[in-house]
Amino acid sequence: MVVKSVAINAYQSAMGNRSKAINTKVADSLKKPQEPVQGFNDTLKNSLNKVNELQATKTMMIEEFATGKAQNVHELMISMQKASMAIQMTGAVRSKIMQSYKEIMQMPF
């Protein structure tokens, strides 16, 4: 006759509870209607709008710092870096799009 230890009973109980929680979470996520998928054009427009917002925020923070309204150098530097990275990424995406377009145009039909 095998006697289960307290640790094994606790482990099996915990795994059973965890399994129920996972099953419930998966079932709930399957019930929710999925959002419509955006097209490439919409995604690109939204991304460019966000880049524009970051640039506007950066410009506003620079003006506030220059006029003395704001003294927070850390937030200013973070804003400038975010805007810079967004512009760099936009340039990289543009280059990839142009490269892909050129490859498609060179394909024989």
PDB file of C-alpha atoms in Angstrom:
ATOM      1  CA  MET A   1       0.000   0.000   0.000  1.00  0.00           C
ATOM      2  CA  VAL A   2       1.417   3.345  -1.069  1.00  0.00           C
ATOM      3  CA  VAL A   3       0.901   6.371   1.128  1.00  0.00           C
ATOM      4  CA  LYS A   4       1.021   9.717  -0.647  1.00  0.00           C
ATOM      5  CA  SER A   5       3.079  12.318   1.035  1.00  0.00           C
ATOM      6  CA  VAL A   6       1.719  15.718   1.975  1.00  0.00           C
ATOM      7  CA  ALA A   7       3.957  17.395  -0.611  1.00  0.00           C
ATOM      8  CA  ILE A   8       2.634  15.270  -3.465  1.00  0.00           C
ATOM      9  CA  ASN A   9      -0.958  15.970  -2.416  1.00  0.00           C
ATOM     10  CA  ALA A  10      -0.247  19.708  -2.285  1.00  0.00           C
ATOM     11  CA  TYR A  11       1.464  19.598  -5.696  1.00  0.00           C
ATOM     12  CA  GLN A  12      -1.417  17.722  -7.323  1.00  0.00           C
ATOM     13  CA  SER A  13      -3.921  20.098  -5.783  1.00  0.00           C
ATOM     14  CA  ALA A  14      -1.986  23.144  -7.007  1.00  0.00           C
ATOM     15  CA  MET A  15      -1.666  21.704 -10.506  1.00  0.00           C
ATOM     16  CA  GLY A  16      -5.378  20.942 -10.592  1.00  0.00           C
ATOM     17  CA  ASN A  17      -6.210  24.518  -9.595  1.00  0.00           C
ATOM     18  CA  ARG A  18      -3.737  25.898 -12.132  1.00  0.00           C
ATOM     19  CA  SER A  19      -5.206  23.709 -14.872  1.00  0.00           C
ATOM     20  CA  LYS A  20      -8.725  24.944 -14.075  1.00  0.00           C
ATOM     21  CA  ALA A  21      -7.534  28.563 -14.143  1.00  0.00           C
ATOM     22  CA  ILE A  22      -5.868  28.092 -17.530  1.00  0.00           C
ATOM     23  CA  ASN A  23      -8.913  26.364 -18.991  1.00  0.00           C
ATOM     24  CA  THR A  24     -11.165  29.161 -17.739  1.00  0.00           C
ATOM     25  CA  LYS A  25      -8.880  31.834 -19.179  1.00  0.00           C
ATOM     26  CA  VAL A  26      -8.728  30.128 -22.570  1.00  0.00           C
ATOM     27  CA  ALA A  27     -12.496  29.630 -22.647  1.00  0.00           C
ATOM     28  CA  ASP A  28     -13.055  33.319 -21.809  1.00  0.00           C
ATOM     29  CA  SER A  29     -10.663  34.481 -24.510  1.00  0.00           C
ATOM     30  CA  LEU A  30     -12.423  32.328 -27.097  1.00  0.00           C
ATOM     31  CA  LYS A  31     -15.808  33.837 -26.229  1.00  0.00           C
ATOM     32  CA  LYS A  32     -14.721  37.410 -26.934  1.00  0.00           C
ATOM     33  CA  PRO A  33     -15.269  38.620 -30.497  1.00  0.00           C
ATOM     34  CA  GLN A  34     -12.011  39.392 -32.195  1.00  0.00           C
ATOM     35  CA  GLU A  35     -11.274  42.869 -33.432  1.00  0.00           C
ATOM     36  CA  PRO A  36     -11.244  43.383 -37.183  1.00  0.00           C
ATOM     37  CA  VAL A  37      -7.796  43.125 -38.677  1.00  0.00           C
ATOM     38  CA  GLN A  38      -6.322  46.370 -39.938  1.00  0.00           C
ATOM     39  CA  GLY A  39      -4.837  46.535 -43.381  1.00  0.00           C
ATOM     40  CA  PHE A  40      -1.287  47.563 -44.120  1.00  0.00           C
ATOM     41  CA  ASN A  41      -2.405  51.016 -45.181  1.00  0.00           C
ATOM     42  CA  ASP A  42      -4.242  51.656 -41.884  1.00  0.00           C
ATOM     43  CA  THR A  43      -1.347  50.319 -39.836  1.00  0.00           C
ATOM     44  CA  LEU A  44       1.107  52.557 -41.668  1.00  0.00           C
ATOM     45  CA  LYS A  45      -1.114  55.629 -41.222  1.00  0.00           C
ATOM     46  CA  ASN A  46      -1.520  54.948 -37.500  1.00  0.00           C
ATOM     47  CA  SER A  47       2.223  54.508 -37.086  1.00  0.00           C
ATOM     48  CA  LEU A  48       2.979  57.762 -38.893  1.00  0.00           C
ATOM     49  CA  ASN A  49       0.408  59.583 -36.757  1.00  0.00           C
ATOM     50  CA  LYS A  50       2.122  58.283 -33.600  1.00  0.00           C
ATOM     51  CA  VAL A  51       5.516  59.432 -34.913  1.00  0.00           C
ATOM     52  CA  ASN A  52       4.022  62.846 -35.628  1.00  0.00           C
ATOM     53  CA  GLU A  53       2.606  63.008 -32.079  1.00  0.00           C
ATOM     54  CA  LEU A  54       6.027  62.159 -30.616  1.00  0.00           C
ATOM     55  CA  GLN A  55       7.627  64.912 -32.698  1.00  0.00           C
ATOM     56  CA  ALA A  56       4.989  67.432 -31.589  1.00  0.00           C
ATOM     57  CA  THR A  57       5.479  66.451 -27.936  1.00  0.00           C
ATOM     58  CA  LYS A  58       9.235  66.829 -28.301  1.00  0.00           C
ATOM     59  CA  THR A  59       8.888  70.268 -29.863  1.00  0.00           C
ATOM     60  CA  MET A  60       6.473  71.406 -27.152  1.00  0.00           C
ATOM     61  CA  MET A  61       8.788  70.178 -24.378  1.00  0.00           C
ATOM     62  CA  ILE A  62      11.802  71.903 -25.945  1.00  0.00           C
ATOM     63  CA  GLU A  63       9.864  75.174 -26.148  1.00  0.00           C
ATOM     64  CA  GLU A  64       8.711  74.863 -22.531  1.00  0.00           C
ATOM     65  CA  PHE A  65      12.259  74.156 -21.383  1.00  0.00           C
ATOM     66  CA  ALA A  66      13.660  77.066 -23.390  1.00  0.00           C
ATOM     67  CA  THR A  67      11.118  79.504 -21.963  1.00  0.00           C
ATOM     68  CA  GLY A  68      11.656  78.263 -18.416  1.00  0.00           C
ATOM     69  CA  LYS A  69       8.182  76.809 -17.915  1.00  0.00           C
ATOM     70  CA  ALA A  70       9.605  73.328 -17.357  1.00  0.00           C
ATOM     71  CA  GLN A  71      12.790  72.360 -15.534  1.00  0.00           C
ATOM     72  CA  ASN A  72      12.648  68.573 -15.960  1.00  0.00           C
ATOM     73  CA  VAL A  73      15.676  67.752 -18.108  1.00  0.00           C
ATOM     74  CA  HIS A  74      15.162  63.998 -17.734  1.00  0.00           C
ATOM     75  CA  GLU A  75      11.687  64.047 -19.286  1.00  0.00           C
ATOM     76  CA  LEU A  76      12.952  66.323 -22.057  1.00  0.00           C
ATOM     77  CA  MET A  77      15.796  63.957 -22.917  1.00  0.00           C
ATOM     78  CA  ILE A  78      13.494  60.926 -22.849  1.00  0.00           C
ATOM     79  CA  SER A  79      11.040  62.689 -25.154  1.00  0.00           C
ATOM     80  CA  MET A  80      13.834  63.637 -27.546  1.00  0.00           C
ATOM     81  CA  GLN A  81      15.157  60.068 -27.632  1.00  0.00           C
ATOM     82  CA  LYS A  82      11.687  58.624 -28.247  1.00  0.00           C
ATOM     83  CA  ALA A  83      11.136  61.010 -31.148  1.00  0.00           C
ATOM     84  CA  SER A  84      14.582  60.273 -32.555  1.00  0.00           C
ATOM     85  CA  MET A  85      14.058  56.518 -32.403  1.00  0.00           C
ATOM     86  CA  ALA A  86      10.632  56.852 -34.019  1.00  0.00           C
ATOM     87  CA  ILE A  87      12.107  58.826 -36.922  1.00  0.00           C
ATOM     88  CA  GLN A  88      14.933  56.308 -37.354  1.00  0.00           C
ATOM     89  CA  MET A  89      12.488  53.408 -37.374  1.00  0.00           C
ATOM     90  CA  THR A  90      10.246  55.220 -39.852  1.00  0.00           C
ATOM     91  CA  GLY A  91      13.221  55.701 -42.144  1.00  0.00           C
ATOM     92  CA  ALA A  92      14.143  52.024 -41.846  1.00  0.00           C
ATOM     93  CA  VAL A  93      10.594  50.923 -42.639  1.00  0.00           C
ATOM     94  CA  ARG A  94      10.485  53.300 -45.607  1.00  0.00           C
ATOM     95  CA  SER A  95      13.728  51.842 -46.940  1.00  0.00           C
ATOM     96  CA  LYS A  96      12.399  48.289 -46.628  1.00  0.00           C
ATOM     97  CA  ILE A  97       9.150  49.237 -48.358  1.00  0.00           C
ATOM     98  CA  MET A  98      11.034  50.863 -51.227  1.00  0.00           C
ATOM     99  CA  GLN A  99      13.356  47.879 -51.527  1.00  0.00           C
ATOM    100  CA  SER A 100      10.386  45.498 -51.626  1.00  0.00           C
ATOM    101  CA  TYR A 101       8.637  47.649 -54.217  1.00  0.00           C
ATOM    102  CA  LYS A 102      11.722  47.587 -56.450  1.00  0.00           C
ATOM    103  CA  GLU A 103      11.944  43.802 -56.154  1.00  0.00           C
ATOM    104  CA  ILE A 104       8.287  43.404 -57.056  1.00  0.00           C
ATOM    105  CA  MET A 105       8.687  45.680 -60.074  1.00  0.00           C
ATOM    106  CA  GLN A 106      11.625  43.582 -61.317  1.00  0.00           C
ATOM    107  CA  MET A 107       9.637  40.335 -61.210  1.00  0.00           C
ATOM    108  CA  PRO A 108       8.739  38.932 -64.610  1.00  0.00           C
ATOM    109  CA  PHE A 109       5.044  38.305 -65.220  1.00  0.00           C
TER     110      PHE A 109
END
